[in-house]
Coordinates of C-alpha atoms and ligand atoms in Angstrom, one line a residue:
X1 CA -25.5 23.6 -24.9
X2 CA -24.8 24.9 -21.5
X3 CA -26.2 28.7 -20.6
X4 CA -24.6 31.5 -18.3
X5 CA -25.9 30.2 -14.8
X6 CA -25.3 27.0 -15.6
X7 CA -22.2 24.9 -14.8
X8 CA -20.7 21.5 -16.8
X9 CA -20.5 18.5 -14.0
X10 CA -18.3 15.9 -15.6
X11 CA -18.9 13.4 -13.7
X12 CA -16.1 9.7 -13.1
X13 CA -17.4 7.5 -16.5
X14 CA -16.8 10.7 -18.5
X15 CA -20.6 11.7 -18.9
X16 CA -21.7 15.4 -17.9
X17 CA -24.6 16.7 -16.5
X18 CA -25.4 21.1 -16.5
X19 CA -26.2 22.1 -13.2
X20 CA -26.8 25.8 -11.9
X21 CA -23.8 27.3 -10.6
X22 CA -23.3 26.8 -6.5
X23 CA -24.4 23.7 -7.2
X24 CA -23.4 21.2 -3.9
X25 CA -22.3 17.6 -4.6
X26 CA -24.9 16.7 -2.0
X27 CA -27.5 18.3 -4.7
X28 CA -25.5 16.5 -8.2
X29 CA -25.9 13.3 -5.5
X30 CA -29.7 13.7 -5.0
X31 CA -30.4 14.8 -9.1
X32 CA -28.8 10.4 -9.6
X33 CA -31.0 9.4 -6.7
X34 CA -31.8 9.4 -2.3
X35 CA -30.0 6.7 -2.3
X36 CA -27.0 8.4 -4.0
X37 CA -27.7 11.3 -1.3
X38 CA -27.7 9.1 2.1
X39 CA -24.9 7.6 1.6
X40 CA -22.7 10.4 -0.1
X41 CA -20.4 11.9 2.9
X42 CA -17.9 14.1 0.6
X43 CA -17.2 15.3 -2.5
X44 CA -14.2 15.5 -4.9
X45 CA -13.9 18.4 -6.8
X46 CA -11.3 18.7 -9.6
X47 CA -9.4 16.0 -7.2
X48 CA -9.5 18.3 -4.8
X49 CA -11.4 17.1 -1.6
X50 CA -14.2 19.5 -0.9
X51 CA -17.5 19.6 2.0
X52 CA -20.6 17.7 -0.3
X53 CA -22.2 21.1 0.4
X54 CA -20.1 23.2 -1.1
X55 CA -21.1 26.0 -3.4
X56 CA -19.5 24.5 -7.4
X57 CA -19.0 27.5 -9.4
X58 CA -17.2 26.7 -12.1
X59 CA -16.8 23.8 -14.9
X60 CA -15.4 20.4 -12.3
X61 CA -14.5 17.1 -12.4
X62 CA -16.8 16.0 -9.7
X63 CA -16.4 12.4 -7.4
X64 CA -18.9 11.2 -5.3
X65 CA -17.4 10.5 -1.8
X66 CA -18.7 7.9 0.2
X67 CA -18.1 5.5 3.2
X68 CA -16.0 3.5 0.6
X69 CA -13.5 5.6 -0.3
X70 CA -10.4 5.9 0.6
X71 CA -10.8 9.6 0.6
X72 CA -15.1 10.0 1.7
X73 CA -12.8 7.2 5.1
X74 CA -10.5 10.2 5.5
X75 CA -12.8 13.0 5.7
X76 CA -15.6 10.9 7.7
X77 CA -12.8 10.4 10.6
X78 CA -11.3 14.0 10.8
X79 CA -15.2 15.4 11.4
X80 CA -14.4 12.4 14.3
X81 CA -11.5 14.4 15.3
X82 CA -14.2 17.1 15.5
X83 CA -16.5 15.6 17.5
X84 CA -14.1 14.0 20.1
X85 CA -12.8 17.7 20.2
X86 CA -16.8 18.6 21.0
X87 CA -16.7 15.8 23.7
X88 CA -13.5 16.2 25.2
X89 CA -14.4 20.7 25.4
X90 CA -18.0 19.2 27.3
X91 CA -16.1 16.9 29.5
X92 CA -12.8 18.7 30.0
X93 CA -13.7 22.5 30.5
X94 CA -11.1 24.7 29.1
X95 CA -8.5 22.1 27.6
X96 CA -6.3 23.4 24.2
X97 CA -6.5 21.9 21.0
X98 CA -3.5 21.4 18.9
X99 CA -4.1 19.5 16.0
X100 CA -7.0 15.9 14.5
X101 CA -6.3 14.8 10.9
X102 CA -7.4 11.2 10.1
X103 CA -4.7 8.6 9.9
X104 CA -5.0 5.7 8.0
X105 CA -7.4 4.0 10.5
X106 CA -9.2 6.5 12.4
X107 CA -8.3 9.1 13.8
X108 CA -6.6 11.6 16.7
X109 CA -7.0 15.1 18.5
X110 CA -3.7 16.5 20.8
X111 CA -4.4 18.5 23.3
X112 CA -2.9 20.3 26.2
X113 CA -4.9 19.6 29.2
X114 CA -3.5 21.8 31.7
X115 CA -3.6 20.8 35.7
X116 CA -6.8 18.2 34.3
X117 CA -5.1 13.9 32.9
X118 CA -7.3 11.9 31.0
X119 CA -6.5 7.8 31.0
X120 CA -8.0 4.6 29.6
X121 CA -10.4 4.2 31.6
X122 CA -12.3 7.3 30.4
X123 CA -12.6 5.8 27.2
X124 CA -16.4 5.1 27.8
X125 CA -17.3 8.3 29.1
X126 CA -15.6 10.1 26.5
X127 CA -17.4 7.4 23.8
X128 CA -20.4 8.3 24.9
X129 CA -20.6 12.0 25.0
X130 CA -18.9 11.3 21.1
X131 CA -22.6 9.3 20.6
X132 CA -24.7 11.8 22.7
X133 CA -23.7 15.1 20.7
X134 CA -23.5 12.8 17.4
X135 CA -27.3 11.8 17.6
X136 CA -27.9 15.8 18.1
X137 CA -27.0 15.5 13.8
X138 CA -25.6 19.0 13.8
X139 CA -23.9 20.5 11.4
X140 CA -20.0 21.2 9.9
X141 CA -20.8 24.2 9.4
X142 CA -17.8 26.0 6.6
X143 CA -16.7 30.0 7.7
X144 CA -15.1 32.0 6.0
X145 CA -12.9 34.3 8.5
X146 CA -10.8 37.3 8.0
X147 CA -7.4 36.2 9.6
X148 CA -7.7 39.5 12.4
X149 CA -11.2 37.6 13.3
X150 CA -9.4 34.6 13.4
X151 CA -6.8 35.8 15.8
X152 CA -8.9 38.0 17.9
X153 CA -11.9 34.3 18.2
X154 CA -8.8 32.2 19.1
X155 CA -7.3 35.2 21.6
X156 CA -10.4 35.5 23.6
X157 CA -10.9 31.9 23.5
X158 CA -7.4 31.7 25.6
X159 CA -6.4 28.7 23.1
X160 CA -2.8 29.8 21.8
X161 CA -1.7 26.4 19.7
X162 CA -4.5 27.5 17.3
X163 CA -3.4 30.9 17.1
X164 CA 0.2 30.2 16.4
X165 CA -1.5 28.1 13.3
X166 CA -3.3 30.5 11.9
X167 CA 0.4 33.0 12.5
X168 CA 0.8 30.9 9.0
X169 CA -1.6 30.9 7.1
X170 CA -2.8 34.0 4.6
X171 CA -5.7 36.1 5.4
X172 CA -8.3 35.1 2.8
X173 CA -7.8 31.3 3.1
X174 CA -8.6 31.0 6.1
X175 CA -12.1 28.9 7.4
X176 CA -13.8 28.2 11.0
X177 CA -16.2 25.0 11.5
X178 CA -18.8 25.1 13.9
X179 CA -20.9 21.8 15.0
X180 CA -22.7 22.5 17.9
X181 CA -21.3 24.3 20.7
X182 CA -18.1 23.9 19.0
X183 CA -16.2 25.9 17.2
X184 CA -12.1 24.6 15.2
X185 CA -10.2 26.4 13.3
X186 CA -10.1 24.5 10.0
X187 CA -9.7 24.1 5.9
X188 CA -11.9 21.2 5.7
X189 CA -13.7 19.0 4.5
X190 CA -15.7 17.5 6.1
X191 CA -19.6 15.4 6.3
X192 CA -23.3 16.6 6.3
X193 CA -23.4 16.8 10.0
X194 CA -22.5 13.9 12.9
X195 CA -25.7 11.7 12.2
X196 CA -23.4 10.0 9.9
X197 CA -21.5 9.2 12.5
X198 CA -23.6 5.7 14.4
X199 CA -19.8 4.4 16.4
X200 CA -17.4 5.7 18.0
X201 CA -14.2 4.1 20.0
X202 CA -11.6 5.6 21.7
X203 CA -8.6 3.2 20.6
X204 CA -4.8 5.0 22.4
X205 CA -3.7 7.6 24.6
X206 CA 0.0 9.1 24.0
X207 CA 2.5 12.0 24.4
X208 CA 3.6 13.8 21.3
X209 CA 5.2 16.8 21.1
X210 CA 3.3 19.8 19.0
X211 CA 3.6 20.2 16.1
X212 CA 6.1 17.5 16.6
X213 CA 9.1 18.9 16.8
X214 CA 10.9 17.8 20.6
X215 CA 11.9 21.2 21.9
X216 CA 7.8 21.7 21.8
X217 CA 5.9 20.7 25.2
X218 CA 4.3 17.2 25.3
X219 CA 0.7 16.6 24.2
X220 CA -1.7 14.1 24.5
X221 CA -2.8 12.5 21.4
X222 CA -6.0 11.0 22.2
X223 CA -6.5 8.5 19.6
X224 CA -9.8 7.2 17.8
X225 CA -11.8 5.5 15.5
X226 CA -15.7 6.0 14.3
X227 CA -18.1 4.1 11.9
X228 CA -21.4 5.2 10.5
X229 CA -23.1 1.3 11.2
X230 CA -22.5 0.1 15.2
X231 CA -21.8 -3.1 13.6
X232 CA -19.2 -1.9 11.4
X233 CA -17.2 -1.4 15.2
X234 CA -17.4 -5.3 15.9
X235 CA -15.9 -6.5 13.2
X236 CA -13.1 -3.4 13.3
X237 CA -12.8 -4.6 16.8
X238 CA -13.0 -8.5 15.6
X239 CA -10.3 -8.2 12.9
X240 CA -7.6 -5.9 15.2
X241 CA -7.7 -9.3 17.3
X242 CA -6.8 -11.8 14.5
X243 CA -4.6 -8.9 12.9
X244 CA -2.7 -8.5 16.3
X245 CA -2.2 -12.2 15.6
X246 CA -1.0 -12.2 11.7
X247 CA 1.1 -9.3 12.5
X248 CA 4.9 -9.4 10.0
X249 CA 6.7 -8.0 12.0
X250 CA 5.6 -11.1 15.6
X251 CA 5.2 -13.3 12.8
X252 CA 9.2 -12.3 10.6
X253 CA 10.3 -13.1 14.7
X254 CA 8.5 -16.2 14.8
X255 CA 8.9 -17.9 12.2
X256 CA 12.8 -16.1 12.2
X257 CA 12.7 -15.0 8.5
X258 CA 14.3 -11.5 9.1
X259 CA 15.1 -8.7 12.0
X260 CA 16.8 -5.4 12.3
X261 CA 19.7 -4.1 13.4
X262 CA 19.8 -0.6 14.7
X263 CA 23.2 -1.4 14.4
X264 CA 23.1 -1.8 11.1
X265 CA 20.2 1.2 10.8
X266 CA 17.0 2.0 10.3
X267 CA 14.4 1.0 8.1
X268 CA 16.8 -1.8 7.0
X269 CA 15.9 -4.7 7.0
X270 CA 18.3 -8.0 7.2
X271 CA 17.1 -11.3 5.7
X272 CA 17.4 -14.3 8.0
X273 CA 19.0 -17.9 6.8
X274 CA 14.9 -19.1 6.1
X275 CA 13.9 -15.6 4.7
X276 CA 16.7 -15.3 2.6
X277 CA 16.0 -18.8 1.3
X278 CA 12.4 -17.8 1.0
X279 CA 13.0 -14.4 -0.4
X280 CA 15.1 -16.5 -3.1
X281 CA 12.4 -19.1 -4.3
X282 CA 10.1 -15.9 -4.6
X283 CA 12.5 -15.1 -7.3
X284 CA 13.4 -17.7 -9.0
X285 CA 9.4 -18.3 -9.2
X286 CA 8.8 -15.1 -10.5
X287 CA 12.8 -15.4 -12.6
X288 CA 10.8 -18.5 -15.0
X289 CA 7.8 -16.8 -15.3
X290 CA 8.7 -13.4 -16.5
X291 CA 11.1 -15.5 -18.7
X292 CA 9.1 -17.2 -20.4
X293 CA 7.1 -14.4 -21.0
X294 CA 10.3 -13.6 -23.1
X295 CA 11.9 -11.1 -20.3
X296 CA 15.9 -11.1 -20.2
X297 CA 17.1 -10.0 -18.0
X298 CA 19.4 -7.0 -16.4
X299 CA 21.4 -6.0 -13.2
X300 CA 22.7 -3.1 -12.8
X301 CA 24.2 -1.1 -9.5
X302 CA 23.7 0.7 -6.0
X303 CA 24.0 3.7 -7.0
X304 CA 24.5 6.2 -10.1
X305 CA 25.8 9.1 -10.6
X306 CA 23.6 12.4 -9.6
X307 CA 23.8 13.8 -13.5
X308 CA 22.6 10.2 -14.2
X309 CA 18.8 11.1 -11.9
X310 CA 19.4 15.3 -12.9
X311 CA 18.8 13.5 -16.5
X312 CA 15.7 12.0 -15.3
X313 CA 14.2 14.3 -12.8
X314 CA 14.4 12.5 -9.2
X315 CA 17.1 14.8 -8.6
X316 CA 15.1 17.5 -8.8
X317 CA 12.4 16.0 -7.4
X318 CA 13.4 14.0 -4.7
X319 CA 16.5 14.9 -4.1
X320 CA 16.5 17.5 -1.1
X321 CA 14.4 14.7 0.8
X322 CA 16.6 11.6 0.4
X323 CA 19.3 10.4 1.0
X324 CA 22.4 13.2 0.1
X325 CA 25.0 12.1 -2.2
X326 CA 28.2 10.2 -2.1
X327 CA 31.2 12.1 -3.1
X328 CA 34.7 10.9 -3.7
X329 CA 37.6 11.5 -2.2
X330 CA 39.8 13.1 -4.0
X331 CA 37.6 14.4 -8.1
X332 CA 35.1 15.1 -5.5
X333 CA 32.3 13.2 -7.7
X334 CA 28.9 12.4 -6.6
X335 CA 26.6 9.6 -6.2
X336 CA 23.2 8.5 -5.2
X337 CA 22.4 6.0 -3.6
X338 CA 20.0 4.6 -6.5
X339 CA 16.6 5.9 -5.8
X340 CA 14.9 4.1 -9.0
X341 CA 16.1 1.2 -11.5
X342 CA 14.6 3.0 -14.8
X343 CA 16.7 5.6 -15.3
X344 CA 19.6 2.9 -15.1
X345 CA 17.9 0.7 -17.5
X346 CA 17.0 3.7 -19.8
X347 CA 21.1 3.4 -20.4
X348 CA 21.0 -0.1 -21.1
X349 CA 18.3 0.9 -24.3
X350 CA 20.9 3.3 -25.4
X351 CA 23.9 1.3 -25.8
X352 CA 22.6 -0.3 -29.3
X353 CA 21.0 1.2 -32.2
X354 CA 17.1 0.2 -31.6
X355 CA 15.2 -0.4 -34.7
X356 CA 10.9 -1.1 -34.6
X357 CA 12.0 -5.0 -35.0
X358 CA 14.0 -4.5 -31.8
X359 CA 10.7 -3.9 -29.9
X360 CA 9.8 -4.6 -27.2
X361 CA 12.8 -4.7 -24.9
X362 CA 11.7 -6.3 -21.6
X363 CA 14.7 -6.2 -18.9
X364 CA 14.3 -7.2 -15.5
X365 CA 16.0 -7.1 -12.6
X366 CA 15.7 -8.0 -9.2
X367 CA 17.0 -4.3 -8.0
X368 CA 17.6 -3.3 -4.6
X369 CA 16.9 0.2 -4.3
X370 CA 17.2 3.3 -0.9
X371 CA 15.1 6.1 0.0
X372 CA 14.5 8.2 2.8
X373 CA 11.7 6.6 4.6
X374 CA 10.7 9.3 8.0
X375 CA 12.2 7.5 11.3
X376 CA 7.9 7.4 12.2
X377 CA 7.1 6.0 9.0
X378 CA 9.1 2.6 9.2
X379 CA 7.5 -0.7 9.5
X380 CA 8.4 -3.1 9.5
X381 CA 9.0 -5.1 6.1
X382 CA 6.2 -2.8 4.9
X383 CA 8.2 0.6 5.3
X384 CA 12.1 0.1 4.9
X385 CA 15.2 2.1 3.3
X386 CA 16.7 0.0 1.1
X387 CA 14.1 -2.2 -0.6
X388 CA 14.0 -4.6 -3.8
X389 CA 11.8 -4.6 -6.6
X390 CA 10.8 -7.3 -9.0
X391 CA 11.3 -4.5 -11.5
X392 CA 11.5 -4.5 -14.9
X393 CA 11.0 -1.8 -17.9
X394 CA 9.2 -3.2 -21.1
X395 CA 10.0 -0.3 -24.0
X396 CA 8.1 -0.9 -26.9
X397 CA 6.1 0.7 -29.9
X398 CA 2.7 2.9 -29.0
X399 CA 0.5 0.2 -31.2
X400 CA 1.9 -2.5 -29.1
X401 CA 1.3 -0.3 -25.6
X402 CA -2.3 -3.4 -25.9
X403 CA -0.3 -6.3 -26.4
X404 CA 2.6 -5.4 -23.9
X405 CA -0.3 -4.9 -21.5
X406 CA -2.0 -8.2 -22.0
X407 CA 0.9 -10.2 -21.0
X408 CA 1.6 -8.0 -17.7
X409 CA -2.2 -8.6 -16.7
X410 CA -1.4 -12.8 -17.5
X411 CA 2.2 -12.1 -15.0
X412 CA 0.5 -10.5 -12.1
X413 CA -2.6 -12.7 -12.4
X414 CA -0.5 -16.4 -12.0
X415 CA 1.7 -14.3 -9.4
X416 CA -1.6 -14.5 -7.4
X417 CA -2.8 -17.7 -8.7
X418 CA 0.5 -19.2 -7.7
X419 CA 1.1 -17.8 -4.0
X420 CA -3.2 -18.1 -2.8
X421 CA -4.4 -14.4 -3.8
X422 CA -8.1 -15.3 -5.2
X423 CA -9.3 -12.0 -4.2
X424 CA -8.5 -8.5 -7.0
X425 CA -9.2 -6.2 -9.0
X426 CA -7.7 -3.2 -10.7
X427 CA -8.2 0.4 -11.0
X428 CA -6.9 2.4 -14.4
X429 CA -6.0 6.1 -13.8
X430 CA -6.2 8.1 -17.3
X431 CA -6.4 11.9 -17.1
X432 CA -8.5 14.8 -16.8
X433 CA -9.8 16.0 -20.0
X434 CA -10.4 18.8 -19.1
X435 CA -7.3 19.3 -17.8
X436 CA -5.1 17.9 -20.8
X437 CA -2.1 20.2 -20.5
X438 CA -1.2 19.5 -17.5
X439 CA -0.3 15.9 -18.9
X440 CA 3.5 14.9 -21.0
X441 CA 3.6 13.5 -24.0
X442 CA 1.0 13.5 -27.1
X443 CA -2.4 13.5 -27.4
X444 CA -3.1 10.8 -29.8
X445 CA -0.1 8.7 -27.4
X446 CA -2.2 9.6 -24.2
X447 CA -5.6 8.3 -26.4
X448 CA -3.7 5.1 -27.5
X449 CA -2.8 4.0 -24.3
X450 CA -5.6 4.8 -22.9
X451 CA -8.5 2.9 -24.8
X452 CA -5.6 0.0 -25.1
X453 CA -5.2 -0.2 -20.6
X454 CA -9.8 0.2 -20.6
X455 CA -9.2 -3.1 -24.0
X456 CA -6.3 -5.1 -22.0
X457 CA -8.1 -4.9 -19.1
X458 CA -11.4 -6.2 -20.4
X459 CA -10.0 -8.3 -22.5
X460 CA -8.1 -10.8 -19.6
X461 CA -12.1 -10.0 -17.8
X462 CA -11.0 -7.8 -14.8
X463 CA -13.4 -6.1 -12.0
X464 CA -11.7 -2.6 -13.0
X465 CA -12.8 0.7 -11.5
X466 CA -12.0 3.6 -13.8
X467 CA -10.0 6.8 -12.7
X468 CA -10.1 10.2 -14.4
X469 CA -7.2 12.5 -13.6
X470 CA -5.4 9.9 -11.1
X471 CA -2.8 9.1 -13.8
X472 CA 0.8 10.3 -13.6
X473 CA 1.7 13.4 -15.3
X474 CA 4.1 11.0 -17.4
X475 CA 1.3 8.5 -18.0
X476 CA -1.6 6.4 -17.1
X477 CA -1.7 3.2 -14.9
X478 CA -3.6 0.0 -14.3
X479 CA -2.9 -0.8 -10.4
X480 CA -4.1 -4.5 -9.2
X481 CA -5.6 -4.0 -5.4
X482 CA -5.8 -7.5 -3.5
X483 CA -8.5 -8.5 -0.3
X484 CA -6.5 -10.2 1.4
X485 CA -7.6 -13.4 4.4
X486 CA -9.0 -10.5 6.8
X487 CA -10.5 -8.7 3.8
X488 CA -7.4 -6.0 3.7
X489 CA -7.1 -4.3 0.5
X490 CA -3.2 -3.5 -0.7
X491 CA -1.6 -2.9 -3.3
X492 CA 0.1 -5.0 -5.5
X493 CA 0.9 -4.5 -9.0
X494 CA 1.0 -1.7 -11.0
X495 CA 1.1 -0.9 -14.7
X496 CA 2.3 2.3 -15.8
X497 CA 3.5 3.7 -19.1
X498 CA 5.7 6.8 -19.0
X499 CA 5.8 9.4 -21.5
X500 CA 8.9 10.8 -20.1
X501 CA 11.9 9.4 -19.0
X502 CA 12.2 8.2 -23.0
X503 CA 12.1 12.1 -23.0
X504 CA 14.6 12.7 -21.3
X505 CA 16.8 10.3 -22.3
X506 CA 16.0 10.8 -25.7
X507 CA 15.2 6.8 -26.8
X508 CA 14.5 6.6 -30.2
X509 CA 14.0 3.2 -32.1
X510 CA 14.3 3.4 -35.6
X511 CA 10.4 3.0 -37.7
X512 CA 9.7 1.3 -40.8
X513 CA 9.9 4.1 -42.4
X514 CA 13.2 4.9 -41.7
X515 CA 12.2 7.7 -39.4
X516 CA 13.2 8.3 -35.6
X517 CA 10.5 7.5 -33.1
X518 CA 10.2 8.3 -29.8
X519 CA 9.2 4.6 -28.0
X520 CA 6.9 3.6 -25.3
X521 CA 8.6 3.3 -22.0
X522 CA 6.1 0.5 -19.5
X523 CA 7.2 0.3 -15.0
X524 CA 6.0 -2.9 -13.6
X525 CA 6.0 -4.8 -10.6
X526 CA 4.0 -7.8 -9.8
X527 CA 5.4 -7.6 -6.3
X528 CA 6.2 -4.6 -6.1
X529 CA 9.2 -4.8 -3.2
X530 CA 10.9 -8.3 -1.5
X531 CA 10.1 -7.1 1.5
X532 CA 6.4 -6.0 1.1
X533 CA 5.1 -8.6 -0.6
X534 CA 7.0 -10.8 1.6
X535 CA 4.9 -9.0 4.5
X536 CA 1.8 -9.7 2.3
X537 CA 2.3 -12.8 2.0
X538 CA 3.5 -13.4 5.7
X539 CA 0.0 -11.5 6.9
X540 CA -2.3 -13.5 3.7
X541 CA -1.0 -16.6 5.2
X542 CA -0.9 -16.2 8.7
X543 CA 3.1 -18.0 8.1
X544 CA 1.7 -20.7 6.7
X545 CA 2.6 -20.4 2.9
X546 CA 1.7 -22.6 -0.3
X547 CA 3.7 -25.9 0.5
X548 CA 5.7 -25.0 -2.4
X549 CA 7.4 -21.9 -0.9
X550 CA 7.3 -22.9 2.8
X551 CA 11.0 -22.6 4.5
X552 CA 10.9 -26.1 6.1
X553 CA 8.3 -28.3 4.0
X554 CA 8.8 -31.4 6.9
X555 CA 10.1 -32.1 9.5
X556 CA 10.9 -36.0 10.5
X557 CA 10.6 -36.8 14.3
X558 CA 12.3 -40.0 15.6
X559 CA 10.1 -41.2 18.8
X560 CA 13.6 -42.0 20.2
X561 CA 16.9 -42.0 19.7
X562 CA 17.0 -45.5 18.2
X563 CA 15.2 -44.3 15.5
X564 CA 17.8 -41.4 14.5
X565 CA 19.4 -44.0 11.7
X566 CA 16.6 -44.8 10.0
X567 CA 15.7 -40.5 10.1
X568 CA 18.9 -39.4 8.6
X569 CA 18.7 -41.9 6.0
X570 CA 14.4 -41.4 5.4
X571 CA 16.1 -37.7 5.1
X572 CA 18.7 -37.8 2.7
X573 CA 15.7 -39.8 0.2
X574 CA 13.7 -37.1 0.5
X575 CA 16.7 -34.8 -0.2
X576 CA 17.0 -36.3 -3.1
X577 CA 12.9 -35.3 -3.9
X578 CA 14.0 -32.1 -3.8
X579 CA 12.3 -31.8 -0.8
X580 CA 13.3 -29.4 2.4
X581 CA 13.5 -29.9 5.9
X582 CA 15.5 -31.0 9.2
X583 CA 15.2 -34.8 12.0
X584 CA 14.5 -32.7 15.2
X585 CA 17.8 -34.7 17.1
X586 CA 16.5 -34.0 20.7
X587 CA 15.4 -35.5 23.1
X588 CA 12.5 -35.3 23.9
X589 CA 8.7 -36.3 23.6
X590 CA 6.9 -37.2 20.6
X591 CA 3.8 -34.7 21.3
X592 CA 6.4 -32.5 22.1
X593 CA 8.0 -32.4 19.2
X594 CA 5.1 -31.9 17.1
X595 CA 4.2 -29.4 18.7
X596 CA 7.1 -27.9 18.6
X597 CA 6.7 -28.9 14.6
X598 CA 2.9 -27.1 14.1
X599 CA 4.2 -23.9 16.4
X600 CA 7.1 -22.9 13.4
X601 CA 4.3 -24.7 10.9
X602 CA 6.1 -26.8 9.1
X603 CA 3.1 -28.2 6.6
X604 CA 3.8 -32.3 7.1
X605 CA 5.4 -34.0 10.4
X606 CA 6.6 -37.3 9.7
X607 CA 7.2 -40.0 12.4
X608 CA 9.8 -42.3 12.4
X609 CA 9.4 -45.0 15.7
X610 CA 9.6 -49.0 16.2
X611 CA 7.0 -50.1 13.5
X612 CA 8.2 -47.9 10.9
X613 CA 11.6 -48.4 11.3
X614 CA 10.9 -52.0 10.4
X615 CA 8.6 -52.1 7.4
X616 CA 10.9 -49.5 5.5
X617 CA 7.5 -46.9 5.9
X618 CA 7.0 -43.2 7.9
X619 CA 3.6 -42.0 9.8
X620 CA 2.2 -39.0 8.0
X621 CA 0.6 -35.7 9.5
X622 CA -0.1 -32.3 7.9
X623 CA 0.3 -30.3 9.8
X624 CA -4.0 -28.8 10.9
X625 CA -5.2 -31.9 9.0
X626 CA -4.3 -34.7 11.5
X627 CA -2.5 -37.8 10.4
X628 CA -2.9 -39.0 7.1
X629 CA -1.5 -42.0 7.3
X630 CA 1.5 -45.1 7.2
X631 CA 2.7 -44.7 3.6
X632 CA 6.5 -45.3 2.5
X633 CA 8.9 -43.3 1.5
X634 CA 7.6 -43.9 -2.8
X635 CA 4.7 -43.3 -1.5
X636 CA 5.1 -40.4 0.3
X637 CA 7.0 -38.5 -2.4
X638 CA 4.5 -39.0 -5.4
X639 CA 2.2 -37.8 -2.7
X640 CA 4.0 -34.2 -2.1
X641 CA 5.1 -34.4 -5.4
X642 CA 1.5 -33.1 -6.0
X643 CA 1.1 -31.0 -3.5
X644 CA 3.7 -28.8 -3.9
X645 CA 3.1 -28.3 -7.1
X646 CA 2.6 -24.4 -8.5
X647 CA -0.8 -23.5 -9.4
Ligands
ZN701 ZN1 -11.8 20.4 10.4
ZN702 ZN1 10.6 1.7 -13.5

């Protein structure tokens, strides 16, 4: 038992430890191991990221964060923005500072240079200054301060941007952070000291309006990235070069898969013929697997009455920030573009009385949904305003949750295997055991579902991490993370339990006891969306899709026009075997035809000339491998079929 002078600290694995009140995350780390303490750069205290040196005075859920945690990285990079500011102030005295957040990869700081100027040529000098200051191992010191004192400090400094920020803050909530000779207005958190930063690179410079408003002054935004090891920076630079080559926006254009049109609207992808074929094949592949796994397809409209989303809760939560209602001309009815398929599927559930014997029901739909994303957030196919989810909702009894999780895990793993994602792991997100009242649904149902997920993952041998307090308020979940060919992590395939929608829609089934019960709803989407998944697939394969998925599987290349008829004849025969491709009838040299087929990533090139035509054969080349020799059409089809088999 703890006494009054102690706090109870719950670690992510559920273990509980007692420490004196005022203990810091760094001290907790040290009590576990010195090695751990050396790597701790921040901590999640009751799901809020804190300085690892900040005192904990209440019973708390604590997760120690290192460079390997996303929140750890974010803290590291935000702290690096302070270091950049310190370096800039030393090199360009009198400049003024806007804000300096971390971003997905690195950080930036917005500055007002006054009469001075900075260009890319100045980057090495600034980077050197950052490293010089980093080597001083200056601590990031947190200083709570009154609003009046804060105003006084930045008035003396003459930084009107910080004064404007302070204006919007409540007295009593303001903190300054000081490291070395630099003081910033900041809420934190930060890493313990600048010495953790071992490598720094500035990556870009751009203009940005103060507080993102066009009527405001244009500031200079300097982007950078930092690392705890010099070697990691080298790896990052190599990775960036490779990533640029694999960028799905660039390959999507080169391979004629998709396009965007300002006239159609931002973030609304147009699938070109080759992309549409690719997508249809992905869809057919998953439909077949789902049909085997007991799913039944349903189809629902692209809009739904506003009332539907009031019931589901989406209107209250997202209505204001999303596409606004569509109104009918006469009766003034209001409809919304569908942001999610789930409410529609709940209504499908309600079309019949359900008994315990009917469950589970698994409704699947390639459902297109629309969500408003800020234009600055849009990115190729990964962030769009209209996309198609490979959605399904499973309605089951509480005692069926484990079996259903196992089945979904099997489906997701089959998808990964068939598409070449071999490196994956999973995260299980559970309740915060200290704050159970935050979650809806019955306590016993949560316990059952959480252990069902843990057991299902264990039975399928998944490598998992478990995060307490990361569950949605309406249910626990399991997320898959895949690592692509460049080592980048993507979240793919969420399986989410939901106790909320069945309640909001009053879903019921009659149990074996003849009483009414509430079913459990499970949301799942192995791809996530067709758009995002295609983007990931392009970047993972560099556009060299698995043979079964390739838009064009073969290119038949006649050496000259004389063999055009034979080429066509071969093409028809291969088409009979469902082999896709084309004949290159252009009046070009054979070397050129081969090169062009390689560039567009056609897996097989079939060259036909005098000898091949005379003997009824093909000269087979494989992209990236070269000559495979002469084959008869039958030999090639047999070989091809083996190569194109799924998984
Ligand atoms: Zn800060
Ligand atoms: Zn759903």
